[in-house]
Short mmCIF file of C-alpha atoms and ligand atoms in Angstrom, two decimals:
data_model
loop_
_atom_site.label_atom_id
_atom_site.label_comp_id
_atom_site.label_asym_id
_atom_site.label_seq_id
_atom_site.Cartn_x
_atom_site.Cartn_y
_atom_site.Cartn_z
CA UNK C 1 127.71 76.46 104.59
CA UNK C 2 126.24 77.48 101.22
CA UNK C 3 123.14 79.58 102.00
CA UNK C 4 121.83 79.42 98.44
CA UNK C 5 122.10 75.65 97.98
CA UNK C 6 118.61 74.18 97.70
CA UNK C 7 119.35 71.02 99.72
CA UNK C 8 121.30 72.82 102.42
CA UNK C 9 118.51 75.40 102.83
CA UNK C 10 115.94 72.61 103.13
CA UNK C 11 118.06 70.80 105.78
CA UNK C 12 118.75 74.00 107.74
CA UNK C 13 115.09 75.00 107.82
CA UNK C 14 113.91 71.48 108.69
CA UNK C 15 116.45 71.34 111.51
CA UNK C 16 114.97 74.54 113.00
CA UNK C 17 111.34 73.54 112.28
CA UNK C 18 110.88 76.61 110.08
CA UNK C 19 107.73 77.06 107.97
CA UNK C 20 107.50 79.52 105.07
CA UNK C 21 105.01 82.34 105.43
CA UNK C 22 103.37 83.68 102.28
CA UNK C 23 102.02 86.72 104.12
CA UNK C 24 105.59 87.73 105.02
CA UNK C 25 106.70 87.45 101.38
CA UNK C 26 109.22 84.72 102.14
CA UNK C 27 110.95 83.63 98.92
CA UNK C 28 114.58 82.77 99.59
CA UNK C 29 117.30 82.92 96.93
CA UNK C 30 118.75 79.65 95.64
CA UNK C 31 121.49 80.87 93.27
CA UNK C 32 124.77 82.20 94.66
CA UNK C 33 125.39 84.74 91.85
CA UNK C 34 122.32 86.77 92.82
CA UNK C 35 123.15 87.90 96.39
CA UNK C 36 126.74 88.46 95.19
CA UNK C 37 125.60 90.62 92.27
CA UNK C 38 123.08 92.55 94.39
CA UNK C 39 125.73 93.32 97.02
CA UNK C 40 128.24 94.29 94.28
CA UNK C 41 125.65 96.66 92.78
CA UNK C 42 125.18 98.47 96.09
CA UNK C 43 128.63 100.13 95.88
CA UNK C 44 129.78 99.17 99.38
CA UNK C 45 133.06 99.77 101.21
CA UNK C 46 134.20 99.92 104.83
CA UNK C 47 132.81 103.46 105.18
CA UNK C 48 129.31 102.26 104.30
CA UNK C 49 126.57 101.16 106.72
CA UNK C 50 123.84 99.03 105.15
CA UNK C 51 120.27 98.65 106.26
CA UNK C 52 118.96 95.30 105.03
CA UNK C 53 115.26 94.48 105.18
CA UNK C 54 114.33 90.83 105.56
CA UNK C 55 117.56 88.81 105.82
CA UNK C 56 115.65 85.50 105.66
CA UNK C 57 118.35 82.90 106.32
CA UNK C 58 121.08 85.48 105.63
CA UNK C 59 122.41 84.73 102.10
CA UNK C 60 122.52 88.44 101.13
CA UNK C 61 123.46 89.52 104.66
CA UNK C 62 126.71 87.53 104.46
CA UNK C 63 127.63 89.25 101.16
CA UNK C 64 126.84 92.68 102.63
CA UNK C 65 128.84 91.92 105.75
CA UNK C 66 131.89 91.05 103.60
CA UNK C 67 131.79 94.35 101.74
CA UNK C 68 130.41 97.01 104.15
CA UNK C 69 131.65 98.61 107.37
CA UNK C 70 128.45 97.77 109.17
CA UNK C 71 125.17 95.91 108.50
CA UNK C 72 121.88 96.22 110.33
CA UNK C 73 119.22 93.75 109.16
CA UNK C 74 115.59 94.16 110.18
CA UNK C 75 113.61 90.89 110.18
CA UNK C 76 109.94 90.57 111.06
CA UNK C 77 109.85 86.79 111.54
CA UNK C 78 111.20 85.88 114.99
CA UNK C 79 111.17 82.18 114.08
CA UNK C 80 114.29 82.97 111.98
CA UNK C 81 116.17 83.96 115.17
CA UNK C 82 117.91 80.58 115.76
CA UNK C 83 118.56 80.15 112.02
CA UNK C 84 120.29 83.54 111.73
CA UNK C 85 122.23 82.94 114.96
CA UNK C 86 123.72 79.91 113.21
CA UNK C 87 124.24 81.30 109.69
CA UNK C 88 125.61 84.73 110.68
CA UNK C 89 127.83 83.49 113.52
CA UNK C 90 130.98 84.76 111.75
CA UNK C 91 129.63 88.20 110.74
CA UNK C 92 131.11 90.47 113.41
CA UNK C 93 129.95 93.76 111.83
CA UNK C 94 126.32 92.61 111.53
CA UNK C 95 123.38 93.09 113.86
CA UNK C 96 119.83 91.74 113.50
CA UNK C 97 116.87 93.70 114.74
CA UNK C 98 113.68 91.62 115.00
CA UNK C 99 110.99 94.15 114.10
CA UNK C 100 108.62 95.33 111.38
CA UNK C 101 110.55 97.74 109.18
CA UNK C 102 107.38 99.77 108.65
CA UNK C 103 107.27 100.45 112.41
CA UNK C 104 111.01 101.00 112.82
CA UNK C 105 112.49 104.43 113.55
CA UNK C 106 114.94 104.67 110.64
CA UNK C 107 116.10 108.17 111.52
CA UNK C 108 117.25 106.92 114.91
CA UNK C 109 119.14 104.03 113.27
CA UNK C 110 120.91 106.32 110.83
CA UNK C 111 121.74 108.92 113.50
CA UNK C 112 122.80 106.51 116.25
CA UNK C 113 123.94 103.22 114.68
CA UNK C 114 125.18 104.56 111.35
CA UNK C 115 126.83 107.77 112.64
CA UNK C 116 130.05 108.48 110.69
CA UNK C 117 129.11 105.93 107.99
CA UNK C 118 127.58 106.50 104.55
CA UNK C 119 124.03 105.07 104.95
CA UNK C 120 122.56 102.88 102.18
CA UNK C 121 119.87 100.21 101.84
CA UNK C 122 120.32 96.85 100.15
CA UNK C 123 117.69 94.10 100.28
CA UNK C 124 115.60 91.43 98.62
CA UNK C 125 112.33 93.04 99.67
CA UNK C 126 109.21 91.15 100.83
CA UNK C 127 106.90 91.72 97.84
CA UNK C 128 103.71 92.22 99.82
CA UNK C 129 105.04 95.46 101.37
CA UNK C 130 107.23 96.76 98.53
CA UNK C 131 105.34 100.02 97.97
CA UNK C 132 105.02 101.18 101.61
CA UNK C 133 108.62 100.16 102.35
CA UNK C 134 110.04 101.99 99.32
CA UNK C 135 107.89 105.04 100.06
CA UNK C 136 109.19 105.13 103.64
CA UNK C 137 112.84 104.64 102.60
CA UNK C 138 112.83 107.19 99.83
CA UNK C 139 110.73 109.96 101.37
CA UNK C 140 112.87 109.85 104.53
CA UNK C 141 115.82 111.06 102.38
CA UNK C 142 118.05 109.21 104.87
CA UNK C 143 119.86 106.88 102.44
CA UNK C 144 122.26 107.73 99.62
CA UNK C 145 121.23 104.71 97.60
CA UNK C 146 118.55 102.02 97.84
CA UNK C 147 119.44 98.83 95.92
CA UNK C 148 116.61 96.32 96.11
CA UNK C 149 115.04 93.33 94.42
CA UNK C 150 111.32 93.79 93.76
CA UNK C 151 108.73 92.50 91.29
CA UNK C 152 109.67 93.41 87.71
CA UNK C 153 106.25 94.92 87.09
CA UNK C 154 106.73 97.33 90.04
CA UNK C 155 110.30 98.12 88.91
CA UNK C 156 108.96 99.11 85.50
CA UNK C 157 106.31 101.33 87.08
CA UNK C 158 108.96 103.06 89.16
CA UNK C 159 111.16 103.84 86.15
CA UNK C 160 108.56 104.65 83.47
CA UNK C 161 108.16 108.13 81.99
CA UNK C 162 105.37 110.07 80.22
CA UNK C 163 103.51 108.21 77.47
CA UNK C 164 104.71 104.78 78.65
CA UNK C 165 102.05 102.30 79.75
CA UNK C 166 103.72 101.75 83.14
CA UNK C 167 103.93 105.48 83.98
CA UNK C 168 102.31 106.00 87.40
CA UNK C 169 101.84 108.28 90.39
CA UNK C 170 104.03 105.91 92.44
CA UNK C 171 106.81 106.22 89.83
CA UNK C 172 106.60 110.01 89.96
CA UNK C 173 106.79 109.94 93.77
CA UNK C 174 109.99 107.85 93.70
CA UNK C 175 111.44 109.86 90.80
CA UNK C 176 110.84 113.04 92.78
CA UNK C 177 113.20 111.85 95.49
CA UNK C 178 115.59 109.60 93.54
CA UNK C 179 116.97 108.62 90.13
CA UNK C 180 115.82 105.01 89.61
CA UNK C 181 117.50 102.49 87.34
CA UNK C 182 116.72 98.81 86.57
CA UNK C 183 119.93 96.77 86.88
CA UNK C 184 119.01 93.17 86.04
CA UNK C 185 116.19 90.60 86.12
CA UNK C 186 115.94 87.40 88.16
CA UNK C 187 113.67 84.50 87.06
CA UNK C 188 111.23 82.76 89.46
CA UNK C 189 113.34 79.55 89.26
CA UNK C 190 116.00 81.22 91.49
CA UNK C 191 113.78 81.22 94.62
CA UNK C 192 112.43 78.81 97.22
CA UNK C 193 109.45 78.72 97.07
CA UNK C 194 109.19 80.02 93.50
CA UNK C 195 107.13 83.21 93.06
CA UNK C 196 104.76 83.52 90.06
CA UNK C 197 106.52 86.52 88.56
CA UNK C 198 109.96 87.69 87.42
CA UNK C 199 111.91 89.99 89.74
CA UNK C 200 114.20 92.94 89.00
CA UNK C 201 116.98 94.53 90.97
CA UNK C 202 116.77 98.32 90.93
CA UNK C 203 118.98 101.06 92.31
CA UNK C 204 117.51 104.36 93.48
CA UNK C 205 120.06 107.17 93.92
CA UNK C 206 118.95 110.01 96.18
CA UNK C 207 118.60 113.38 94.39
CA UNK C 208 120.16 116.46 95.97
CA UNK C 209 117.23 118.50 94.59
CA UNK C 210 113.81 117.43 93.23
CA UNK C 211 113.64 117.27 89.41
CA UNK C 212 111.38 120.38 89.29
CA UNK C 213 110.56 123.37 91.47
CA UNK C 214 107.06 123.66 92.95
CA UNK C 215 105.53 126.15 95.36
CA UNK C 216 103.34 123.56 97.11
CA UNK C 217 104.59 119.95 97.17
CA UNK C 218 101.36 118.60 98.67
CA UNK C 219 99.29 120.15 95.90
CA UNK C 220 101.75 118.74 93.31
CA UNK C 221 101.33 115.19 94.64
CA UNK C 222 97.52 115.57 95.02
CA UNK C 223 97.44 116.63 91.37
CA UNK C 224 99.58 113.70 90.20
CA UNK C 225 97.48 111.19 92.16
CA UNK C 226 94.25 112.68 90.79
CA UNK C 227 95.56 112.48 87.22
CA UNK C 228 96.48 108.78 87.53
CA UNK C 229 93.48 107.74 89.66
CA UNK C 230 91.30 108.17 86.62
CA UNK C 231 93.82 107.81 83.85
CA UNK C 232 91.24 106.96 81.18
CA UNK C 233 89.62 110.37 81.64
CA UNK C 234 90.97 113.63 80.26
CA UNK C 235 93.15 115.50 82.74
CA UNK C 236 90.51 118.23 83.14
CA UNK C 237 87.77 115.69 83.97
CA UNK C 238 90.06 113.77 86.36
CA UNK C 239 90.99 117.00 88.14
CA UNK C 240 87.44 118.26 88.32
CA UNK C 241 86.33 115.21 90.34
CA UNK C 242 89.41 115.47 92.58
CA UNK C 243 89.24 119.24 93.15
CA UNK C 244 85.48 119.99 93.38
CA UNK C 245 86.10 123.40 94.98
CA UNK C 246 87.69 124.66 91.74
CA UNK C 247 85.34 125.30 88.80
CA UNK C 248 85.89 123.00 85.84
CA UNK C 249 86.27 126.03 83.53
CA UNK C 250 89.14 127.31 85.64
CA UNK C 251 90.86 123.91 85.59
CA UNK C 252 90.56 123.89 81.82
CA UNK C 253 91.99 127.40 81.70
CA UNK C 254 94.93 126.29 83.87
CA UNK C 255 95.64 123.28 81.61
CA UNK C 256 95.47 125.40 78.42
CA UNK C 257 97.51 128.26 79.89
CA UNK C 258 100.32 125.74 80.57
CA UNK C 259 100.38 125.04 76.82
CA UNK C 260 98.47 121.72 76.82
CA UNK C 261 95.49 120.66 74.73
CA UNK C 262 92.30 120.83 76.83
CA UNK C 263 91.65 117.13 76.08
CA UNK C 264 95.11 115.92 77.13
CA UNK C 265 95.37 112.96 79.52
CA UNK C 266 97.47 113.19 82.67
CA UNK C 267 99.68 110.30 81.59
CA UNK C 268 101.14 112.50 78.82
CA UNK C 269 102.59 115.05 81.28
CA UNK C 270 106.20 114.97 82.49
CA UNK C 271 107.15 115.76 86.10
CA UNK C 272 108.10 119.30 85.00
CA UNK C 273 104.68 119.66 83.29
CA UNK C 274 102.85 118.56 86.46
CA UNK C 275 104.97 121.02 88.45
CA UNK C 276 104.00 123.94 86.16
CA UNK C 277 100.33 122.96 86.27
CA UNK C 278 100.42 122.60 90.05
CA UNK C 279 101.81 126.14 90.42
CA UNK C 280 99.11 127.43 88.04
CA UNK C 281 96.29 125.67 89.94
CA UNK C 282 97.78 126.90 93.21
CA UNK C 283 96.91 130.46 92.16
CA UNK C 284 93.15 129.71 92.27
N1 SAM N 1 117.07 88.10 102.06
C1 SAM N 1 116.53 86.76 101.91
C2 SAM N 1 116.88 86.21 100.55
O1 SAM N 1 117.20 87.03 99.65
O2 SAM N 1 116.81 84.99 100.36
C3 SAM N 1 115.02 86.73 102.16
C4 SAM N 1 114.19 87.67 101.33
S1 SAM N 1 112.45 87.36 101.45
C5 SAM N 1 111.94 87.90 99.85
C6 SAM N 1 111.82 88.70 102.46
C7 SAM N 1 112.17 88.69 103.92
O3 SAM N 1 111.57 89.82 104.55
C8 SAM N 1 111.67 87.49 104.71
O4 SAM N 1 112.72 87.01 105.55
C9 SAM N 1 110.52 88.02 105.59
O5 SAM N 1 110.35 87.33 106.81
C10 SAM N 1 111.00 89.46 105.80
N2 SAM N 1 109.91 90.45 106.09
C11 SAM N 1 108.62 90.43 105.64
N3 SAM N 1 107.95 91.52 106.04
C12 SAM N 1 108.85 92.26 106.76
C13 SAM N 1 108.73 93.49 107.48
N4 SAM N 1 107.59 94.20 107.49
N5 SAM N 1 109.83 93.96 108.14
C14 SAM N 1 110.99 93.25 108.12
N6 SAM N 1 111.14 92.08 107.46
C15 SAM N 1 110.09 91.59 106.79
#
């Protein structure tokens, strides 16, 4: 069976009485080259165990199963149970866990199910939970690589650097833990139903060390969030509303002593700049 053929998908889903759920971000792929290319991009071999999030009807799962040693797919929608039982019948190395990935103990999976394998993630993510899912995957530091399809706009935010319009606190968070890279775009016409926006496949490679040294990681991330929460304000003004216990004059002194203009905006600072400023503010 061709799991990306429009008519075959329609027949399969009608046969099982399946209804698409918008709230579960269900947009299934309808072009065979895409799951193949995503699975190829994930760098799989028989020593690799893949966590997939949201198998849908299993078009990417089948490609992962062909290339990896082991596949565990977490699917929230239990109504896909009979569909997946049919479509993945030949995939011996693949297991489906019906659960919400946001409530799933990933450490247990990696330690128990993926023991002796190289753990990676590969998925066409449900768009409505992209940010919390990526945050969970990346901050857990459990996976060597995370290769996922997400909205292009989010992919650009994740990869952007200082001075770029898409530069964001979320991007800095993911760049702290990984090196992100946009691999290729996928148009809305390749999905059923079609989403409104273009998608991108990105690969996030876990970093052995963060890109900068900081004394207090929590303070660093509080600082980054504060700077981007009010990105139209100067950095000093944004920080003074976020850190009311520190006098504005002292914040200005910290900014200037790091070599920045007192009227600089947070979006102009690199990760290393934020790290230096965070260590300086940490002294107060
Ligand atoms: N992999 C399929 C494909 O590429 O055609 C389907 C991808 S579809 C964009 C996202 C899938 O994630 C759906 O099957 C949806 O039911 C599932 N899903 C949504 N929220 C989820 C969650 N919190 N945990 C696990 N799966 C979820």
